[in-house]
């Protein structure tokens, strides 16, 4: 991939949606991309609600979700102003992870953020990437601008890591520095060097670093290195092993989902 031409932004109801929309607007300008906005609302439910459904509760939740969707739409109109009519809008009441996957048929990239919300369910970005095959850019709490001058590529010899690097090329070639990082005996220095050389052939300013796995936790090592390098973005594959096994036993994807400060570009 050499460019992003169709970008979808996750506008599921949340309190800090304006920042995500503004970021998407700037990135779309940089790549002359079309923008689609997808917003799906679904209430968080308790076991009591499931076991003892109440028609009045359901009607009230529907009204709340409709109001939340209308609020998201008003934010889109405010951020995009006169250009909002050119932005494709799709919304509905439904479970957002599945609904978002269905909306990504022709997308090059989905942009979401690391928000948490009390009132409604938000899509799981890793599961969206897994189910749709579309790369997902999850904005962290400390995102500054749409350029990402310092990027860390978390590498291991998997199909998912190769896909992530390929999908992230439009951002990697724009960066001021790219660090290809591997941890422990999961990868060799020779392989890391080969990846960095490949990225330089595409015009990226890439170098490699092989870290010892002293902590026994690859994700912590990668995040600590990203902090040392003041990285703006980390690029990884998601669910390098069976996704159910990773949810049960843990892994880099599971740990990255808990880390909300740094921006994260993911592919499967």
PDB file of C-alpha atoms in Angstrom:
ATOM      1  CA  UNK A   1       0.000   0.000   0.000  1.00  0.00           C
ATOM      2  CA  UNK A   2       1.378   3.430  -0.918  1.00  0.00           C
ATOM      3  CA  UNK A   3      -1.532   5.623   0.164  1.00  0.00           C
ATOM      4  CA  UNK A   4      -4.788   5.796   2.054  1.00  0.00           C
ATOM      5  CA  UNK A   5      -7.636   6.683  -0.299  1.00  0.00           C
ATOM      6  CA  UNK A   6     -10.679   5.720   1.775  1.00  0.00           C
ATOM      7  CA  UNK A   7     -10.625   6.343   5.517  1.00  0.00           C
ATOM      8  CA  UNK A   8     -13.402   5.349   7.897  1.00  0.00           C
ATOM      9  CA  UNK A   9     -13.618   7.048  11.274  1.00  0.00           C
ATOM     10  CA  UNK A  10     -15.240   5.344  14.251  1.00  0.00           C
ATOM     11  CA  UNK A  11     -17.742   7.887  15.586  1.00  0.00           C
ATOM     12  CA  UNK A  12     -19.543   5.607  18.012  1.00  0.00           C
ATOM     13  CA  UNK A  13     -20.882   7.845  20.798  1.00  0.00           C
ATOM     14  CA  UNK A  14     -18.184   8.966  23.224  1.00  0.00           C
ATOM     15  CA  UNK A  15     -17.285  12.112  25.097  1.00  0.00           C
ATOM     16  CA  UNK A  16     -14.013  13.013  23.316  1.00  0.00           C
ATOM     17  CA  UNK A  17     -15.093  12.320  19.741  1.00  0.00           C
ATOM     18  CA  UNK A  18     -14.193  15.803  18.494  1.00  0.00           C
ATOM     19  CA  UNK A  19     -10.438  15.175  18.755  1.00  0.00           C
ATOM     20  CA  UNK A  20     -10.690  11.941  16.772  1.00  0.00           C
ATOM     21  CA  UNK A  21     -12.720  13.637  14.035  1.00  0.00           C
ATOM     22  CA  UNK A  22     -10.239  16.511  13.819  1.00  0.00           C
ATOM     23  CA  UNK A  23      -7.342  14.075  13.518  1.00  0.00           C
ATOM     24  CA  UNK A  24      -9.151  12.159  10.763  1.00  0.00           C
ATOM     25  CA  UNK A  25      -9.849  15.389   8.895  1.00  0.00           C
ATOM     26  CA  UNK A  26      -6.134  16.299   8.926  1.00  0.00           C
ATOM     27  CA  UNK A  27      -4.964  12.820   7.883  1.00  0.00           C
ATOM     28  CA  UNK A  28      -7.506  12.720   5.058  1.00  0.00           C
ATOM     29  CA  UNK A  29      -6.202  16.071   3.802  1.00  0.00           C
ATOM     30  CA  UNK A  30      -2.635  14.754   3.832  1.00  0.00           C
ATOM     31  CA  UNK A  31      -3.592  11.773   1.651  1.00  0.00           C
ATOM     32  CA  UNK A  32      -6.418  13.402  -0.325  1.00  0.00           C
ATOM     33  CA  UNK A  33      -8.640  10.609   0.992  1.00  0.00           C
ATOM     34  CA  UNK A  34     -12.393  10.174   1.099  1.00  0.00           C
ATOM     35  CA  UNK A  35     -13.922  10.032   4.574  1.00  0.00           C
ATOM     36  CA  UNK A  36     -16.744   7.860   5.829  1.00  0.00           C
ATOM     37  CA  UNK A  37     -18.081   8.178   9.362  1.00  0.00           C
ATOM     38  CA  UNK A  38     -19.591   5.127  11.047  1.00  0.00           C
ATOM     39  CA  UNK A  39     -21.478   5.493  14.318  1.00  0.00           C
ATOM     40  CA  UNK A  40     -23.202   2.613  16.092  1.00  0.00           C
ATOM     41  CA  UNK A  41     -24.724   2.781  19.553  1.00  0.00           C
ATOM     42  CA  UNK A  42     -25.369  -0.127  21.885  1.00  0.00           C
ATOM     43  CA  UNK A  43     -26.066   0.134  25.620  1.00  0.00           C
ATOM     44  CA  UNK A  44     -23.929  -1.492  28.249  1.00  0.00           C
ATOM     45  CA  UNK A  45     -26.091  -4.077  29.987  1.00  0.00           C
ATOM     46  CA  UNK A  46     -25.933  -5.817  33.324  1.00  0.00           C
ATOM     47  CA  UNK A  47     -26.750  -9.455  34.033  1.00  0.00           C
ATOM     48  CA  UNK A  48     -29.996  -8.258  35.643  1.00  0.00           C
ATOM     49  CA  UNK A  49     -31.023  -6.572  32.386  1.00  0.00           C
ATOM     50  CA  UNK A  50     -30.331  -9.772  30.442  1.00  0.00           C
ATOM     51  CA  UNK A  51     -32.106 -12.118  32.836  1.00  0.00           C
ATOM     52  CA  UNK A  52     -35.103  -9.875  33.488  1.00  0.00           C
ATOM     53  CA  UNK A  53     -35.716  -7.844  30.337  1.00  0.00           C
ATOM     54  CA  UNK A  54     -38.114  -4.953  30.720  1.00  0.00           C
ATOM     55  CA  UNK A  55     -39.917  -3.392  27.762  1.00  0.00           C
ATOM     56  CA  UNK A  56     -39.807   0.062  29.349  1.00  0.00           C
ATOM     57  CA  UNK A  57     -36.066  -0.254  29.967  1.00  0.00           C
ATOM     58  CA  UNK A  58     -35.549  -1.279  26.325  1.00  0.00           C
ATOM     59  CA  UNK A  59     -37.566   1.681  25.046  1.00  0.00           C
ATOM     60  CA  UNK A  60     -35.627   4.083  27.270  1.00  0.00           C
ATOM     61  CA  UNK A  61     -32.300   2.646  26.115  1.00  0.00           C
ATOM     62  CA  UNK A  62     -33.376   3.042  22.498  1.00  0.00           C
ATOM     63  CA  UNK A  63     -34.182   6.709  23.101  1.00  0.00           C
ATOM     64  CA  UNK A  64     -30.825   7.209  24.837  1.00  0.00           C
ATOM     65  CA  UNK A  65     -28.937   5.578  21.959  1.00  0.00           C
ATOM     66  CA  UNK A  66     -30.805   7.662  19.382  1.00  0.00           C
ATOM     67  CA  UNK A  67     -29.876  10.832  21.262  1.00  0.00           C
ATOM     68  CA  UNK A  68     -26.253   9.692  21.468  1.00  0.00           C
ATOM     69  CA  UNK A  69     -26.146   9.083  17.707  1.00  0.00           C
ATOM     70  CA  UNK A  70     -27.646  12.518  17.069  1.00  0.00           C
ATOM     71  CA  UNK A  71     -24.929  14.038  19.277  1.00  0.00           C
ATOM     72  CA  UNK A  72     -22.232  12.247  17.270  1.00  0.00           C
ATOM     73  CA  UNK A  73     -23.745  13.553  14.050  1.00  0.00           C
ATOM     74  CA  UNK A  74     -23.726  17.115  15.376  1.00  0.00           C
ATOM     75  CA  UNK A  75     -20.024  16.769  16.234  1.00  0.00           C
ATOM     76  CA  UNK A  76     -19.313  15.616  12.664  1.00  0.00           C
ATOM     77  CA  UNK A  77     -21.157  18.653  11.272  1.00  0.00           C
ATOM     78  CA  UNK A  78     -19.236  20.951  13.616  1.00  0.00           C
ATOM     79  CA  UNK A  79     -15.778  19.534  12.815  1.00  0.00           C
ATOM     80  CA  UNK A  80     -16.216  19.278   9.045  1.00  0.00           C
ATOM     81  CA  UNK A  81     -18.349  22.404   8.669  1.00  0.00           C
ATOM     82  CA  UNK A  82     -19.281  23.146   5.070  1.00  0.00           C
ATOM     83  CA  UNK A  83     -17.524  19.940   3.980  1.00  0.00           C
ATOM     84  CA  UNK A  84     -19.762  17.730   6.130  1.00  0.00           C
ATOM     85  CA  UNK A  85     -22.089  17.097   3.191  1.00  0.00           C
ATOM     86  CA  UNK A  86     -19.170  15.395   1.411  1.00  0.00           C
ATOM     87  CA  UNK A  87     -18.595  13.050   4.358  1.00  0.00           C
ATOM     88  CA  UNK A  88     -20.511   9.788   4.080  1.00  0.00           C
ATOM     89  CA  UNK A  89     -22.452   9.100   7.288  1.00  0.00           C
ATOM     90  CA  UNK A  90     -23.655   5.670   8.394  1.00  0.00           C
ATOM     91  CA  UNK A  91     -25.258   5.024  11.765  1.00  0.00           C
ATOM     92  CA  UNK A  92     -27.556   2.680  13.615  1.00  0.00           C
ATOM     93  CA  UNK A  93     -28.352   0.945  16.884  1.00  0.00           C
ATOM     94  CA  UNK A  94     -26.328  -2.250  17.038  1.00  0.00           C
ATOM     95  CA  UNK A  95     -23.319  -3.980  18.564  1.00  0.00           C
ATOM     96  CA  UNK A  96     -20.470  -1.805  17.240  1.00  0.00           C
ATOM     97  CA  UNK A  97     -17.638  -4.310  16.688  1.00  0.00           C
ATOM     98  CA  UNK A  98     -19.703  -6.449  14.285  1.00  0.00           C
ATOM     99  CA  UNK A  99     -21.384  -3.432  12.691  1.00  0.00           C
ATOM    100  CA  UNK A 100     -18.049  -1.708  12.080  1.00  0.00           C
ATOM    101  CA  UNK A 101     -16.608  -4.791  10.381  1.00  0.00           C
ATOM    102  CA  UNK A 102     -19.520  -4.846   7.942  1.00  0.00           C
ATOM    103  CA  UNK A 103     -18.894  -1.187   7.083  1.00  0.00           C
ATOM    104  CA  UNK A 104     -15.240  -1.650   6.051  1.00  0.00           C
ATOM    105  CA  UNK A 105     -15.626  -3.502   2.754  1.00  0.00           C
ATOM    106  CA  UNK A 106     -13.643  -0.990   0.659  1.00  0.00           C
ATOM    107  CA  UNK A 107     -11.780   0.912   3.400  1.00  0.00           C
ATOM    108  CA  UNK A 108      -8.011   1.390   3.489  1.00  0.00           C
ATOM    109  CA  UNK A 109      -7.946   2.367   7.149  1.00  0.00           C
ATOM    110  CA  UNK A 110     -10.189   2.654  10.203  1.00  0.00           C
ATOM    111  CA  UNK A 111      -9.383   5.381  12.721  1.00  0.00           C
ATOM    112  CA  UNK A 112     -10.610   4.980  16.285  1.00  0.00           C
ATOM    113  CA  UNK A 113      -9.346   6.023  19.707  1.00  0.00           C
ATOM    114  CA  UNK A 114      -8.608   4.634  23.154  1.00  0.00           C
ATOM    115  CA  UNK A 115     -11.689   6.046  24.885  1.00  0.00           C
ATOM    116  CA  UNK A 116     -13.743   4.237  27.450  1.00  0.00           C
ATOM    117  CA  UNK A 117     -17.406   5.068  27.814  1.00  0.00           C
ATOM    118  CA  UNK A 118     -19.861   4.487  30.644  1.00  0.00           C
ATOM    119  CA  UNK A 119     -23.110   4.630  28.708  1.00  0.00           C
ATOM    120  CA  UNK A 120     -22.506   2.633  25.521  1.00  0.00           C
ATOM    121  CA  UNK A 121     -20.326  -0.116  24.114  1.00  0.00           C
ATOM    122  CA  UNK A 122     -17.350   0.831  21.932  1.00  0.00           C
ATOM    123  CA  UNK A 123     -15.840  -1.406  19.235  1.00  0.00           C
ATOM    124  CA  UNK A 124     -12.817  -3.547  20.082  1.00  0.00           C
ATOM    125  CA  UNK A 125     -10.154  -2.335  17.602  1.00  0.00           C
ATOM    126  CA  UNK A 126      -8.152  -5.576  17.542  1.00  0.00           C
ATOM    127  CA  UNK A 127     -11.274  -7.634  16.872  1.00  0.00           C
ATOM    128  CA  UNK A 128     -12.295  -5.235  14.102  1.00  0.00           C
ATOM    129  CA  UNK A 129      -8.876  -5.680  12.469  1.00  0.00           C
ATOM    130  CA  UNK A 130      -9.110  -9.444  12.896  1.00  0.00           C
ATOM    131  CA  UNK A 131     -12.628  -9.724  11.500  1.00  0.00           C
ATOM    132  CA  UNK A 132     -12.383  -7.237   8.631  1.00  0.00           C
ATOM    133  CA  UNK A 133      -8.798  -7.529   7.402  1.00  0.00           C
ATOM    134  CA  UNK A 134      -8.621  -3.709   7.443  1.00  0.00           C
ATOM    135  CA  UNK A 135      -5.801  -1.992   9.376  1.00  0.00           C
ATOM    136  CA  UNK A 136      -6.879   0.014  12.398  1.00  0.00           C
ATOM    137  CA  UNK A 137      -5.220   3.131  13.768  1.00  0.00           C
ATOM    138  CA  UNK A 138      -6.145   3.574  17.427  1.00  0.00           C
ATOM    139  CA  UNK A 139      -5.287   7.040  18.669  1.00  0.00           C
ATOM    140  CA  UNK A 140      -3.723   7.260  22.095  1.00  0.00           C
ATOM    141  CA  UNK A 141      -4.405   9.877  24.713  1.00  0.00           C
ATOM    142  CA  UNK A 142      -1.190  11.736  23.866  1.00  0.00           C
ATOM    143  CA  UNK A 143      -1.635  12.082  20.091  1.00  0.00           C
ATOM    144  CA  UNK A 144      -0.180  15.392  18.845  1.00  0.00           C
ATOM    145  CA  UNK A 145      -0.641  15.530  15.074  1.00  0.00           C
ATOM    146  CA  UNK A 146      -1.289  13.399  12.015  1.00  0.00           C
ATOM    147  CA  UNK A 147       2.310  13.070  10.885  1.00  0.00           C
ATOM    148  CA  UNK A 148       3.813  10.632  13.438  1.00  0.00           C
ATOM    149  CA  UNK A 149       7.483  11.693  13.146  1.00  0.00           C
ATOM    150  CA  UNK A 150       8.850   8.839  15.306  1.00  0.00           C
ATOM    151  CA  UNK A 151       7.468   5.338  14.726  1.00  0.00           C
ATOM    152  CA  UNK A 152       8.373   2.045  16.368  1.00  0.00           C
ATOM    153  CA  UNK A 153       7.674  -1.176  14.448  1.00  0.00           C
ATOM    154  CA  UNK A 154       7.301  -4.166  16.761  1.00  0.00           C
ATOM    155  CA  UNK A 155       8.634  -7.059  14.710  1.00  0.00           C
ATOM    156  CA  UNK A 156       8.528 -10.821  14.940  1.00  0.00           C
ATOM    157  CA  UNK A 157       8.541 -13.251  12.035  1.00  0.00           C
ATOM    158  CA  UNK A 158       4.784 -13.625  11.576  1.00  0.00           C
ATOM    159  CA  UNK A 159       2.347 -12.990   8.773  1.00  0.00           C
ATOM    160  CA  UNK A 160       0.563 -10.442  10.971  1.00  0.00           C
ATOM    161  CA  UNK A 161       3.722  -8.357  11.461  1.00  0.00           C
ATOM    162  CA  UNK A 162       4.414  -8.415   7.712  1.00  0.00           C
ATOM    163  CA  UNK A 163       0.867  -7.271   7.015  1.00  0.00           C
ATOM    164  CA  UNK A 164       1.138  -4.452   9.558  1.00  0.00           C
ATOM    165  CA  UNK A 165       4.361  -3.131   8.033  1.00  0.00           C
ATOM    166  CA  UNK A 166       2.887  -3.288   4.523  1.00  0.00           C
ATOM    167  CA  UNK A 167      -0.327  -1.538   5.593  1.00  0.00           C
ATOM    168  CA  UNK A 168       1.539   1.149   7.563  1.00  0.00           C
ATOM    169  CA  UNK A 169       3.884   2.128   4.685  1.00  0.00           C
ATOM    170  CA  UNK A 170       2.045   5.413   3.953  1.00  0.00           C
ATOM    171  CA  UNK A 171       2.861   6.536   7.491  1.00  0.00           C
ATOM    172  CA  UNK A 172       6.314   4.942   7.695  1.00  0.00           C
ATOM    173  CA  UNK A 173       7.662   6.737   4.621  1.00  0.00           C
ATOM    174  CA  UNK A 174       6.515  10.101   6.043  1.00  0.00           C
ATOM    175  CA  UNK A 175       8.206   9.611   9.421  1.00  0.00           C
ATOM    176  CA  UNK A 176      11.448  11.257  10.475  1.00  0.00           C
ATOM    177  CA  UNK A 177      12.651   7.997  12.025  1.00  0.00           C
ATOM    178  CA  UNK A 178      11.468   4.390  12.088  1.00  0.00           C
ATOM    179  CA  UNK A 179      12.821   1.899  14.593  1.00  0.00           C
ATOM    180  CA  UNK A 180      12.290  -1.800  13.830  1.00  0.00           C
ATOM    181  CA  UNK A 181      12.422  -3.525  17.219  1.00  0.00           C
ATOM    182  CA  UNK A 182      12.463  -7.196  18.115  1.00  0.00           C
ATOM    183  CA  UNK A 183      12.580  -8.769  21.570  1.00  0.00           C
ATOM    184  CA  UNK A 184      14.528 -11.808  22.738  1.00  0.00           C
ATOM    185  CA  UNK A 185      14.928 -15.047  20.848  1.00  0.00           C
ATOM    186  CA  UNK A 186      11.647 -14.677  18.928  1.00  0.00           C
ATOM    187  CA  UNK A 187      13.606 -12.927  16.166  1.00  0.00           C
ATOM    188  CA  UNK A 188      17.216 -12.563  15.056  1.00  0.00           C
ATOM    189  CA  UNK A 189      19.198  -9.385  14.425  1.00  0.00           C
ATOM    190  CA  UNK A 190      19.646 -10.504  10.815  1.00  0.00           C
ATOM    191  CA  UNK A 191      15.899 -10.589  10.266  1.00  0.00           C
ATOM    192  CA  UNK A 192      15.428  -7.189  11.886  1.00  0.00           C
ATOM    193  CA  UNK A 193      18.154  -5.759   9.673  1.00  0.00           C
ATOM    194  CA  UNK A 194      16.421  -7.232   6.611  1.00  0.00           C
ATOM    195  CA  UNK A 195      13.129  -5.542   7.544  1.00  0.00           C
ATOM    196  CA  UNK A 196      14.845  -2.185   8.096  1.00  0.00           C
ATOM    197  CA  UNK A 197      16.627  -2.530   4.752  1.00  0.00           C
ATOM    198  CA  UNK A 198      13.324  -3.320   3.045  1.00  0.00           C
ATOM    199  CA  UNK A 199      11.723  -0.226   4.554  1.00  0.00           C
ATOM    200  CA  UNK A 200      14.658   1.951   3.450  1.00  0.00           C
ATOM    201  CA  UNK A 201      14.135   0.693  -0.093  1.00  0.00           C
ATOM    202  CA  UNK A 202      10.662   2.234   0.109  1.00  0.00           C
ATOM    203  CA  UNK A 203      12.080   5.547   1.335  1.00  0.00           C
ATOM    204  CA  UNK A 204      11.568   5.118   5.088  1.00  0.00           C
ATOM    205  CA  UNK A 205      14.344   6.268   7.445  1.00  0.00           C
ATOM    206  CA  UNK A 206      14.541   2.913   9.196  1.00  0.00           C
ATOM    207  CA  UNK A 207      17.043   1.342  11.595  1.00  0.00           C
ATOM    208  CA  UNK A 208      16.729  -1.762  13.765  1.00  0.00           C
ATOM    209  CA  UNK A 209      17.233  -2.667  17.407  1.00  0.00           C
ATOM    210  CA  UNK A 210      17.308  -6.111  19.019  1.00  0.00           C
ATOM    211  CA  UNK A 211      16.306  -6.041  22.695  1.00  0.00           C
ATOM    212  CA  UNK A 212      17.072  -8.777  25.236  1.00  0.00           C
ATOM    213  CA  UNK A 213      13.969 -10.177  26.876  1.00  0.00           C
ATOM    214  CA  UNK A 214      15.186  -9.430  30.388  1.00  0.00           C
ATOM    215  CA  UNK A 215      11.740  -8.751  31.825  1.00  0.00           C
ATOM    216  CA  UNK A 216      10.100 -11.802  30.282  1.00  0.00           C
ATOM    217  CA  UNK A 217       7.359  -9.535  28.908  1.00  0.00           C
ATOM    218  CA  UNK A 218       7.766  -8.553  25.255  1.00  0.00           C
ATOM    219  CA  UNK A 219       5.006  -5.939  25.350  1.00  0.00           C
ATOM    220  CA  UNK A 220       6.507  -4.130  28.349  1.00  0.00           C
ATOM    221  CA  UNK A 221       9.921  -4.137  26.665  1.00  0.00           C
ATOM    222  CA  UNK A 222       8.434  -2.657  23.485  1.00  0.00           C
ATOM    223  CA  UNK A 223       6.485   0.031  25.330  1.00  0.00           C
ATOM    224  CA  UNK A 224       9.526   0.965  27.425  1.00  0.00           C
ATOM    225  CA  UNK A 225      11.599   1.310  24.243  1.00  0.00           C
ATOM    226  CA  UNK A 226       8.855   3.412  22.664  1.00  0.00           C
ATOM    227  CA  UNK A 227       9.052   5.669  25.709  1.00  0.00           C
ATOM    228  CA  UNK A 228      12.832   5.976  25.469  1.00  0.00           C
ATOM    229  CA  UNK A 229      12.576   6.905  21.793  1.00  0.00           C
ATOM    230  CA  UNK A 230       9.579   9.195  22.415  1.00  0.00           C
ATOM    231  CA  UNK A 231       7.728   7.295  19.712  1.00  0.00           C
ATOM    232  CA  UNK A 232       4.465   8.765  18.460  1.00  0.00           C
ATOM    233  CA  UNK A 233       3.147   5.475  17.074  1.00  0.00           C
ATOM    234  CA  UNK A 234       3.719   1.749  17.483  1.00  0.00           C
ATOM    235  CA  UNK A 235       3.023  -0.647  14.585  1.00  0.00           C
ATOM    236  CA  UNK A 236       2.184  -4.292  15.325  1.00  0.00           C
ATOM    237  CA  UNK A 237       0.356  -7.280  13.994  1.00  0.00           C
ATOM    238  CA  UNK A 238      -2.558  -8.445  16.128  1.00  0.00           C
ATOM    239  CA  UNK A 239      -3.345 -11.944  17.361  1.00  0.00           C
ATOM    240  CA  UNK A 240      -0.131 -13.605  16.232  1.00  0.00           C
ATOM    241  CA  UNK A 241      -1.549 -16.841  17.617  1.00  0.00           C
ATOM    242  CA  UNK A 242      -5.128 -18.050  17.914  1.00  0.00           C
ATOM    243  CA  UNK A 243      -7.224 -15.110  19.122  1.00  0.00           C
ATOM    244  CA  UNK A 244      -9.079 -17.241  21.694  1.00  0.00           C
ATOM    245  CA  UNK A 245      -5.783 -18.547  23.079  1.00  0.00           C
ATOM    246  CA  UNK A 246      -4.469 -14.994  23.351  1.00  0.00           C
ATOM    247  CA  UNK A 247      -7.552 -13.835  25.232  1.00  0.00           C
ATOM    248  CA  UNK A 248      -7.123 -16.740  27.665  1.00  0.00           C
ATOM    249  CA  UNK A 249      -3.335 -16.799  28.064  1.00  0.00           C
ATOM    250  CA  UNK A 250      -2.451 -13.219  27.169  1.00  0.00           C
ATOM    251  CA  UNK A 251      -0.060 -11.805  24.586  1.00  0.00           C
ATOM    252  CA  UNK A 252       1.118  -8.560  23.031  1.00  0.00           C
ATOM    253  CA  UNK A 253      -2.328  -7.758  21.579  1.00  0.00           C
ATOM    254  CA  UNK A 254      -4.042  -8.221  24.934  1.00  0.00           C
ATOM    255  CA  UNK A 255      -1.462  -6.049  26.690  1.00  0.00           C
ATOM    256  CA  UNK A 256      -1.549  -3.354  23.999  1.00  0.00           C
ATOM    257  CA  UNK A 257      -5.320  -3.073  24.393  1.00  0.00           C
ATOM    258  CA  UNK A 258      -4.681  -1.998  27.990  1.00  0.00           C
ATOM    259  CA  UNK A 259      -2.121   0.629  26.987  1.00  0.00           C
ATOM    260  CA  UNK A 260      -4.007   3.779  26.026  1.00  0.00           C
ATOM    261  CA  UNK A 261      -1.308   6.470  25.948  1.00  0.00           C
ATOM    262  CA  UNK A 262       0.523   5.718  22.690  1.00  0.00           C
ATOM    263  CA  UNK A 263      -1.063   5.559  19.239  1.00  0.00           C
ATOM    264  CA  UNK A 264      -1.260   2.043  17.814  1.00  0.00           C
ATOM    265  CA  UNK A 265      -1.434   0.906  14.187  1.00  0.00           C
ATOM    266  CA  UNK A 266      -2.550  -2.737  13.960  1.00  0.00           C
ATOM    267  CA  UNK A 267      -3.222  -5.299  11.227  1.00  0.00           C
ATOM    268  CA  UNK A 268      -3.996  -8.970  11.009  1.00  0.00           C
TER     269      UNK A 268
END
